[in-house]
Amino acid sequence: MPSSSSFPPAVLVGVQLPGVSDIEHAADLAELGRLVHTLGYEVVATVSQRRESVAAGTVLGTGKLQELARLTGGSGNVPTGAPSRKSKARERWEAGEEELSEEAAEEEAEEEPEEGEGMVPPTVTPRVVVVDHELSPSQLSNLERATGAQVLDRTGVIVDIFHRHARSREARMQVEIARLNYLAPRMRESTGSRERQQGRGSGDSAMELDRRKIRDRLAELREGLAAIQQDQEQRRYARRDQLRVALVGYTNAGKSSLMRAMTGSEVLVADQLFATLDTTVRALQPETRPRILVSDTVGFIQKLPHDLVASFRSTLDEALEASLLLYVVDASDPTWEAQLEVTRSVLREIGAENVPSRLLFNKADRLSPEAREALLQQHPEAIVLSAHSPEDVAALRLKVMEFFEGSMTEAELVIPYARQGRIGEVYENARVLSEEFDEHGRKLKIRALPAAIAKLTHAFGK
Ligand SMILES: Nc1nc2c(ncn2[C@@H]2O[C@H](COP(=O)(O)OP(=O)(O)OP(=O)(O)O)[C@@H](O)[C@H]2O)c(=O)[nH]1
Ligand SMILES: [Mg+2]
């Protein structure tokens, strides 16, 4: 890990809209800070403003913009209209004293708050401005001119992280599709005179392509992706008769840590957002009879760009086809409820809301005994655990096995002596309850999923 001074300094910019509480706003900015940190920047300052809406031209009002420009060493000059007088109602709302009524909001077009909201000036000059809202090309351009710094928006940051973390061919293609979709409309509106339009790493090569080339590239990518996905579908089809459980949840909740602990696999665990972009499937360990497959999946985040959700759909199809979804929640995060709601809504969006599920409150080692108790009171059906505790993971394994027990049935199978070489298939897909030998072969009593019984019966005959 490099020392913090080697990270390029960045300043965060957020607008607190009416209806967003102080706590929610602070959590939003904290999350943006973690995204920016994951991308390799150090957050040295935050500029935040209460506004009725994000300013069409420059996101912030002129006064706040100048404050931002002072931090970054920019001119603060932007082509906006002259600021108008601030209403008394707005002054009170901005001071946090009351809700802003619609009439009061309409009273004036632009406001100009002066107070610094307790901001400590950074000792280094931020070279990057990261805005917690999606920016239009003209907002981006105005902000770059006023601040003299590189400007990124939240979507751009997420797309960049995905770009850096994509490993498999499929994930790389999905991310490239999302990036091109993100860049294309921005390129359309700009006349091409601006450099670094989308900031570091998020579009340098794409900027050289014209729109037609982007379209061609998108078509090529979609075709390539379709071929890969067909392959995957076949593999999933082959696994349809197996017991499958998928770990889903907010980014950084601990899905990969649980995957490691449950399967002994070496999947990447990192205190980063979106460390995992590919689905990994491994058998639950110690192996069960029949064996149970566990999938680790891409994490969710609030305000996930729609294109990214769409491009990761196939990754999430893995979750759709699981018989059991384990919703992993970071119970030590004060915003876990909002995070769980994001997870639920994305899964609803892909049609997975009817898959049976269990709630896992992870990182319980960071909770006080009272907090644990309160969670269980609130969600008696949930499992409270720590991915770092072998006992907790062993108990989870039993719970998962119990869940599948209910969906299995029993059957008899006779394996002719000539086919004894394939006996391993039976042990992998079923639990053998008893066996006898007679003149026809090995007579087995098995317990397995109905689909697995059908397949084995087909393979070996009655
Ligand atoms: N204290 C504590 N830390 C945990 C626990 N589970 C995971 N972590 C930490 O949380 C961070 C994120 O863990 P991951 O397993 O990578 O989380 P993830 O859900 O796979 O995250 P993404 O792949 O980025 O979506 C890592 O630093 C883990 O060490 C736990 O039970 N207790
Ligand atoms: Mg992960």
mmCIF file of C-alpha atoms in Angstrom, residues 191-450:
data_model
loop_
_atom_site.group_PDB
_atom_site.id
_atom_site.type_symbol
_atom_site.label_atom_id
_atom_site.label_comp_id
_atom_site.label_asym_id
_atom_site.label_seq_id
_atom_site.Cartn_x
_atom_site.Cartn_y
_atom_site.Cartn_z
ATOM 1 C CA THR A 191 -17.814 19.538 -30.514
ATOM 2 C CA GLY A 192 -14.644 17.677 -29.831
ATOM 3 C CA SER A 193 -12.538 20.662 -28.902
ATOM 4 C CA ARG A 194 -12.263 19.716 -25.270
ATOM 5 C CA GLU A 195 -9.550 17.439 -24.147
ATOM 6 C CA ARG A 196 -9.825 14.982 -21.289
ATOM 7 C CA GLN A 197 -13.576 15.267 -21.474
ATOM 8 C CA GLN A 198 -14.254 12.237 -19.352
ATOM 9 C CA GLY A 199 -11.191 12.489 -17.239
ATOM 10 C CA ARG A 200 -8.407 10.104 -16.479
ATOM 11 C CA GLY A 201 -8.680 6.607 -17.766
ATOM 12 C CA SER A 202 -12.321 6.716 -18.639
ATOM 13 C CA GLY A 203 -12.271 7.578 -22.260
ATOM 14 C CA ASP A 204 -8.948 8.450 -23.763
ATOM 15 C CA SER A 205 -9.113 5.800 -26.446
ATOM 16 C CA ALA A 206 -12.863 6.086 -26.890
ATOM 17 C CA MET A 207 -12.539 9.797 -27.556
ATOM 18 C CA GLU A 208 -10.593 9.027 -30.702
ATOM 19 C CA LEU A 209 -13.428 7.056 -32.161
ATOM 20 C CA ASP A 210 -16.209 8.780 -33.944
ATOM 21 C CA ARG A 211 -19.818 7.851 -33.306
ATOM 22 C CA ARG A 212 -19.996 5.443 -36.163
ATOM 23 C CA LYS A 213 -16.982 3.573 -34.932
ATOM 24 C CA ILE A 214 -18.536 3.406 -31.498
ATOM 25 C CA ARG A 215 -21.684 1.894 -32.976
ATOM 26 C CA ASP A 216 -19.648 -0.675 -34.885
ATOM 27 C CA ARG A 217 -17.597 -1.508 -31.851
ATOM 28 C CA LEU A 218 -20.731 -1.877 -29.722
ATOM 29 C CA ALA A 219 -22.232 -4.250 -32.276
ATOM 30 C CA GLU A 220 -19.017 -6.267 -32.343
ATOM 31 C CA LEU A 221 -18.868 -6.415 -28.560
ATOM 32 C CA ARG A 222 -22.493 -7.472 -28.247
ATOM 33 C CA GLU A 223 -21.904 -10.250 -30.752
ATOM 34 C CA GLY A 224 -18.820 -11.482 -28.904
ATOM 35 C CA LEU A 225 -20.629 -11.297 -25.614
ATOM 36 C CA ALA A 226 -23.610 -13.213 -26.955
ATOM 37 C CA ALA A 227 -21.285 -16.070 -27.947
ATOM 38 C CA ILE A 228 -19.668 -16.179 -24.506
ATOM 39 C CA GLN A 229 -23.055 -16.020 -22.861
ATOM 40 C CA GLN A 230 -24.364 -18.893 -24.908
ATOM 41 C CA ASP A 231 -21.456 -20.948 -23.650
ATOM 42 C CA GLN A 232 -22.253 -19.956 -20.114
ATOM 43 C CA GLU A 233 -25.884 -20.780 -20.534
ATOM 44 C CA GLN A 234 -24.898 -24.257 -21.565
ATOM 45 C CA ARG A 235 -22.705 -24.610 -18.541
ATOM 46 C CA ARG A 236 -25.512 -23.359 -16.349
ATOM 47 C CA TYR A 237 -27.887 -25.772 -18.016
ATOM 48 C CA ALA A 238 -25.518 -28.590 -17.201
ATOM 49 C CA ARG A 239 -25.624 -27.490 -13.555
ATOM 50 C CA ARG A 240 -29.404 -27.189 -13.400
ATOM 51 C CA ASP A 241 -29.833 -30.378 -11.448
ATOM 52 C CA GLN A 242 -27.304 -29.331 -8.821
ATOM 53 C CA LEU A 243 -27.896 -27.609 -5.538
ATOM 54 C CA ARG A 244 -26.933 -23.981 -5.972
ATOM 55 C CA VAL A 245 -26.686 -21.056 -3.627
ATOM 56 C CA ALA A 246 -25.631 -17.524 -4.618
ATOM 57 C CA LEU A 247 -24.112 -14.809 -2.436
ATOM 58 C CA VAL A 248 -25.598 -11.437 -3.379
ATOM 59 C CA GLY A 249 -25.469 -8.005 -1.801
ATOM 60 C CA TYR A 250 -24.051 -4.527 -1.598
ATOM 61 C CA THR A 251 -20.443 -3.977 -2.603
ATOM 62 C CA ASN A 252 -17.946 -4.639 0.217
ATOM 63 C CA ALA A 253 -20.523 -6.514 2.323
ATOM 64 C CA GLY A 254 -18.235 -9.548 2.532
ATOM 65 C CA LYS A 255 -19.575 -11.843 -0.203
ATOM 66 C CA SER A 256 -16.139 -12.946 -1.381
ATOM 67 C CA SER A 257 -14.965 -13.429 2.213
ATOM 68 C CA LEU A 258 -17.889 -15.772 2.801
ATOM 69 C CA MET A 259 -17.201 -17.481 -0.529
ATOM 70 C CA ARG A 260 -13.631 -18.130 0.583
ATOM 71 C CA ALA A 261 -14.686 -19.374 3.974
ATOM 72 C CA MET A 262 -17.462 -21.601 2.621
ATOM 73 C CA THR A 263 -15.569 -23.108 -0.303
ATOM 74 C CA GLY A 264 -11.884 -22.745 0.508
ATOM 75 C CA SER A 265 -11.400 -20.955 -2.807
ATOM 76 C CA GLU A 266 -8.904 -18.176 -3.375
ATOM 77 C CA VAL A 267 -11.298 -15.522 -4.687
ATOM 78 C CA LEU A 268 -10.146 -11.936 -4.221
ATOM 79 C CA VAL A 269 -11.105 -10.272 -0.963
ATOM 80 C CA ALA A 270 -10.314 -6.568 -0.717
ATOM 81 C CA ASP A 271 -11.440 -3.541 1.212
ATOM 82 C CA GLN A 272 -12.434 -1.891 -2.021
ATOM 83 C CA LEU A 273 -15.666 -1.274 -3.813
ATOM 84 C CA PHE A 274 -16.332 -3.643 -6.697
ATOM 85 C CA ALA A 275 -13.400 -5.945 -6.038
ATOM 86 C CA THR A 276 -15.423 -8.738 -7.660
ATOM 87 C CA LEU A 277 -16.852 -8.378 -11.142
ATOM 88 C CA ASP A 278 -16.985 -11.986 -12.236
ATOM 89 C CA THR A 279 -19.156 -14.741 -10.939
ATOM 90 C CA THR A 280 -17.188 -17.616 -9.428
ATOM 91 C CA VAL A 281 -18.759 -21.001 -8.706
ATOM 92 C CA ARG A 282 -17.216 -23.499 -6.264
ATOM 93 C CA ALA A 283 -18.399 -26.460 -4.203
ATOM 94 C CA LEU A 284 -19.278 -25.975 -0.552
ATOM 95 C CA GLN A 285 -16.544 -27.440 1.691
ATOM 96 C CA PRO A 286 -16.271 -29.885 3.364
ATOM 97 C CA GLU A 287 -18.042 -31.302 0.352
ATOM 98 C CA THR A 288 -21.614 -32.439 0.907
ATOM 99 C CA ARG A 289 -23.534 -35.305 -0.669
ATOM 100 C CA PRO A 290 -24.960 -34.248 -3.051
ATOM 101 C CA ARG A 291 -22.567 -31.385 -3.393
ATOM 102 C CA ILE A 292 -23.755 -27.803 -3.109
ATOM 103 C CA LEU A 293 -22.386 -25.129 -5.440
ATOM 104 C CA VAL A 294 -21.795 -21.605 -4.137
ATOM 105 C CA SER A 295 -21.588 -18.531 -6.433
ATOM 106 C CA ASP A 296 -19.931 -15.224 -5.617
ATOM 107 C CA THR A 297 -21.367 -12.295 -7.595
ATOM 108 C CA VAL A 298 -20.800 -8.644 -8.462
ATOM 109 C CA GLY A 299 -21.872 -6.214 -5.733
ATOM 110 C CA PHE A 300 -24.508 -3.503 -5.964
ATOM 111 C CA ILE A 301 -24.380 0.184 -5.173
ATOM 112 C CA GLN A 302 -26.932 2.956 -5.009
ATOM 113 C CA LYS A 303 -27.317 5.014 -8.168
ATOM 114 C CA LEU A 304 -25.691 2.190 -10.141
ATOM 115 C CA PRO A 305 -25.677 3.412 -13.717
ATOM 116 C CA HIS A 306 -28.428 1.666 -15.595
ATOM 117 C CA ASP A 307 -26.163 0.515 -18.384
ATOM 118 C CA LEU A 308 -23.927 -1.196 -15.900
ATOM 119 C CA VAL A 309 -26.856 -3.052 -14.393
ATOM 120 C CA ALA A 310 -27.852 -4.145 -17.876
ATOM 121 C CA SER A 311 -24.363 -5.209 -18.820
ATOM 122 C CA PHE A 312 -23.982 -7.280 -15.687
ATOM 123 C CA ARG A 313 -27.268 -9.001 -16.144
ATOM 124 C CA SER A 314 -25.731 -12.198 -17.379
ATOM 125 C CA THR A 315 -23.436 -12.277 -14.366
ATOM 126 C CA LEU A 316 -26.506 -11.921 -12.236
ATOM 127 C CA ASP A 317 -28.389 -14.602 -14.123
ATOM 128 C CA GLU A 318 -26.261 -16.896 -12.057
ATOM 129 C CA ALA A 319 -28.135 -15.562 -9.051
ATOM 130 C CA LEU A 320 -31.464 -15.943 -10.800
ATOM 131 C CA GLU A 321 -30.892 -19.629 -11.306
ATOM 132 C CA ALA A 322 -29.794 -20.382 -7.788
ATOM 133 C CA SER A 323 -32.258 -22.230 -5.563
ATOM 134 C CA LEU A 324 -31.238 -20.106 -2.609
ATOM 135 C CA LEU A 325 -30.014 -16.518 -2.412
ATOM 136 C CA LEU A 326 -27.968 -15.434 0.571
ATOM 137 C CA TYR A 327 -28.410 -11.680 0.950
ATOM 138 C CA VAL A 328 -25.137 -10.556 2.509
ATOM 139 C CA VAL A 329 -25.418 -7.377 4.566
ATOM 140 C CA ASP A 330 -22.563 -5.482 6.247
ATOM 141 C CA ALA A 331 -24.299 -5.145 9.615
ATOM 142 C CA SER A 332 -21.527 -2.880 10.887
ATOM 143 C CA ASP A 333 -22.351 -0.224 8.291
ATOM 144 C CA PRO A 334 -24.733 2.392 9.678
ATOM 145 C CA THR A 335 -26.471 2.559 6.299
ATOM 146 C CA TRP A 336 -27.062 -1.191 5.970
ATOM 147 C CA GLU A 337 -30.824 -0.778 5.670
ATOM 148 C CA ALA A 338 -30.509 1.484 2.635
ATOM 149 C CA GLN A 339 -27.930 -0.919 1.191
ATOM 150 C CA LEU A 340 -30.258 -3.873 1.652
ATOM 151 C CA GLU A 341 -33.008 -1.939 -0.090
ATOM 152 C CA VAL A 342 -30.705 -1.320 -3.072
ATOM 153 C CA THR A 343 -29.911 -5.049 -3.231
ATOM 154 C CA ARG A 344 -33.589 -5.929 -3.071
ATOM 155 C CA SER A 345 -34.543 -3.468 -5.776
ATOM 156 C CA VAL A 346 -31.815 -4.603 -8.208
ATOM 157 C CA LEU A 347 -32.838 -8.222 -7.677
ATOM 158 C CA ARG A 348 -36.471 -7.245 -8.232
ATOM 159 C CA GLU A 349 -35.405 -5.555 -11.440
ATOM 160 C CA ILE A 350 -33.831 -8.737 -12.783
ATOM 161 C CA GLY A 351 -36.804 -10.817 -11.659
ATOM 162 C CA ALA A 352 -35.101 -12.661 -8.805
ATOM 163 C CA GLU A 353 -37.428 -11.547 -6.037
ATOM 164 C CA ASN A 354 -39.172 -14.907 -5.919
ATOM 165 C CA VAL A 355 -36.058 -16.993 -5.426
ATOM 166 C CA PRO A 356 -36.028 -18.252 -1.811
ATOM 167 C CA SER A 357 -33.604 -16.220 0.245
ATOM 168 C CA ARG A 358 -31.989 -15.829 3.666
ATOM 169 C CA LEU A 359 -30.672 -12.657 5.197
ATOM 170 C CA LEU A 360 -27.051 -12.812 6.415
ATOM 171 C CA PHE A 361 -25.907 -10.073 8.756
ATOM 172 C CA ASN A 362 -22.162 -10.233 8.231
ATOM 173 C CA LYS A 363 -19.275 -8.542 10.093
ATOM 174 C CA ALA A 364 -21.015 -9.333 13.378
ATOM 175 C CA ASP A 365 -17.578 -9.329 15.054
ATOM 176 C CA ARG A 366 -17.786 -5.551 14.824
ATOM 177 C CA LEU A 367 -21.129 -5.391 16.642
ATOM 178 C CA SER A 368 -21.797 -5.047 20.332
ATOM 179 C CA PRO A 369 -23.806 -7.909 21.876
ATOM 180 C CA GLU A 370 -26.734 -5.452 22.191
ATOM 181 C CA ALA A 371 -26.596 -4.548 18.513
ATOM 182 C CA ARG A 372 -26.560 -8.253 17.570
ATOM 183 C CA GLU A 373 -29.558 -8.874 19.762
ATOM 184 C CA ALA A 374 -31.427 -5.918 18.272
ATOM 185 C CA LEU A 375 -30.838 -7.242 14.754
ATOM 186 C CA LEU A 376 -32.196 -10.653 15.656
ATOM 187 C CA GLN A 377 -35.227 -9.096 17.318
ATOM 188 C CA GLN A 378 -35.886 -7.135 14.182
ATOM 189 C CA HIS A 379 -35.188 -10.055 11.811
ATOM 190 C CA PRO A 380 -35.671 -13.316 13.730
ATOM 191 C CA GLU A 381 -35.254 -15.384 10.585
ATOM 192 C CA ALA A 382 -31.855 -13.875 9.737
ATOM 193 C CA ILE A 383 -28.425 -15.358 10.349
ATOM 194 C CA VAL A 384 -25.998 -13.109 12.212
ATOM 195 C CA LEU A 385 -22.394 -14.115 11.575
ATOM 196 C CA SER A 386 -18.833 -13.152 10.796
ATOM 197 C CA ALA A 387 -17.082 -14.439 7.694
ATOM 198 C CA HIS A 388 -13.948 -14.488 9.846
ATOM 199 C CA SER A 389 -15.374 -16.946 12.379
ATOM 200 C CA PRO A 390 -14.957 -20.635 11.390
ATOM 201 C CA GLU A 391 -17.744 -21.637 13.811
ATOM 202 C CA ASP A 392 -20.173 -19.171 12.240
ATOM 203 C CA VAL A 393 -19.284 -20.399 8.766
ATOM 204 C CA ALA A 394 -19.746 -24.033 9.824
ATOM 205 C CA ALA A 395 -23.185 -23.145 11.225
ATOM 206 C CA LEU A 396 -24.055 -21.408 7.956
ATOM 207 C CA ARG A 397 -23.026 -24.534 6.052
ATOM 208 C CA LEU A 398 -25.455 -26.580 8.132
ATOM 209 C CA LYS A 399 -28.251 -24.066 7.555
ATOM 210 C CA VAL A 400 -27.674 -24.219 3.801
ATOM 211 C CA MET A 401 -27.691 -28.031 3.885
ATOM 212 C CA GLU A 402 -30.890 -27.984 5.903
ATOM 213 C CA PHE A 403 -32.514 -25.722 3.353
ATOM 214 C CA PHE A 404 -31.776 -28.140 0.521
ATOM 215 C CA GLU A 405 -32.806 -31.191 2.494
ATOM 216 C CA GLY A 406 -36.424 -30.151 2.051
ATOM 217 C CA SER A 407 -36.274 -30.086 -1.732
ATOM 218 C CA MET A 408 -34.733 -33.544 -2.100
ATOM 219 C CA THR A 409 -36.567 -36.815 -2.550
ATOM 220 C CA GLU A 410 -35.574 -40.479 -2.384
ATOM 221 C CA ALA A 411 -35.293 -43.028 -5.163
ATOM 222 C CA GLU A 412 -33.759 -46.376 -6.067
ATOM 223 C CA LEU A 413 -31.083 -46.807 -8.660
ATOM 224 C CA VAL A 414 -29.497 -49.958 -10.065
ATOM 225 C CA ILE A 415 -26.036 -49.582 -11.521
ATOM 226 C CA PRO A 416 -25.162 -52.482 -13.817
ATOM 227 C CA TYR A 417 -21.736 -53.964 -13.078
ATOM 228 C CA ALA A 418 -20.603 -52.869 -16.529
ATOM 229 C CA ARG A 419 -21.093 -49.225 -15.563
ATOM 230 C CA GLN A 420 -19.418 -49.232 -12.168
ATOM 231 C CA GLY A 421 -16.748 -46.901 -13.520
ATOM 232 C CA ARG A 422 -19.253 -44.025 -13.427
ATOM 233 C CA ILE A 423 -20.279 -44.504 -9.815
ATOM 234 C CA GLY A 424 -18.614 -41.164 -8.960
ATOM 235 C CA GLU A 425 -21.410 -39.325 -10.765
ATOM 236 C CA VAL A 426 -23.923 -40.770 -8.349
ATOM 237 C CA TYR A 427 -21.943 -39.744 -5.297
ATOM 238 C CA GLU A 428 -21.497 -36.233 -6.604
ATOM 239 C CA ASN A 429 -25.164 -35.649 -7.347
ATOM 240 C CA ALA A 430 -26.879 -37.635 -4.654
ATOM 241 C CA ARG A 431 -26.548 -38.924 -1.130
ATOM 242 C CA VAL A 432 -26.360 -42.707 -1.059
ATOM 243 C CA LEU A 433 -28.474 -43.998 1.824
ATOM 244 C CA SER A 434 -27.865 -47.710 1.351
ATOM 245 C CA GLU A 435 -26.453 -50.139 -1.134
ATOM 246 C CA GLU A 436 -26.951 -53.810 -1.935
ATOM 247 C CA PHE A 437 -25.488 -56.080 -4.537
ATOM 248 C CA ASP A 438 -27.462 -58.593 -6.581
ATOM 249 C CA GLU A 439 -27.195 -60.283 -9.963
ATOM 250 C CA HIS A 440 -28.231 -57.052 -11.831
ATOM 251 C CA GLY A 441 -25.692 -54.818 -10.276
ATOM 252 C CA ARG A 442 -25.308 -52.402 -7.420
ATOM 253 C CA LYS A 443 -28.692 -51.410 -5.990
ATOM 254 C CA LEU A 444 -28.635 -47.960 -4.404
ATOM 255 C CA LYS A 445 -31.110 -46.033 -2.360
ATOM 256 C CA ILE A 446 -30.393 -42.347 -2.958
ATOM 257 C CA ARG A 447 -31.589 -38.942 -1.864
ATOM 258 C CA ALA A 448 -31.246 -36.033 -4.325
ATOM 259 C CA LEU A 449 -33.046 -33.233 -6.151
ATOM 260 C CA PRO A 450 -35.785 -34.514 -8.481
#
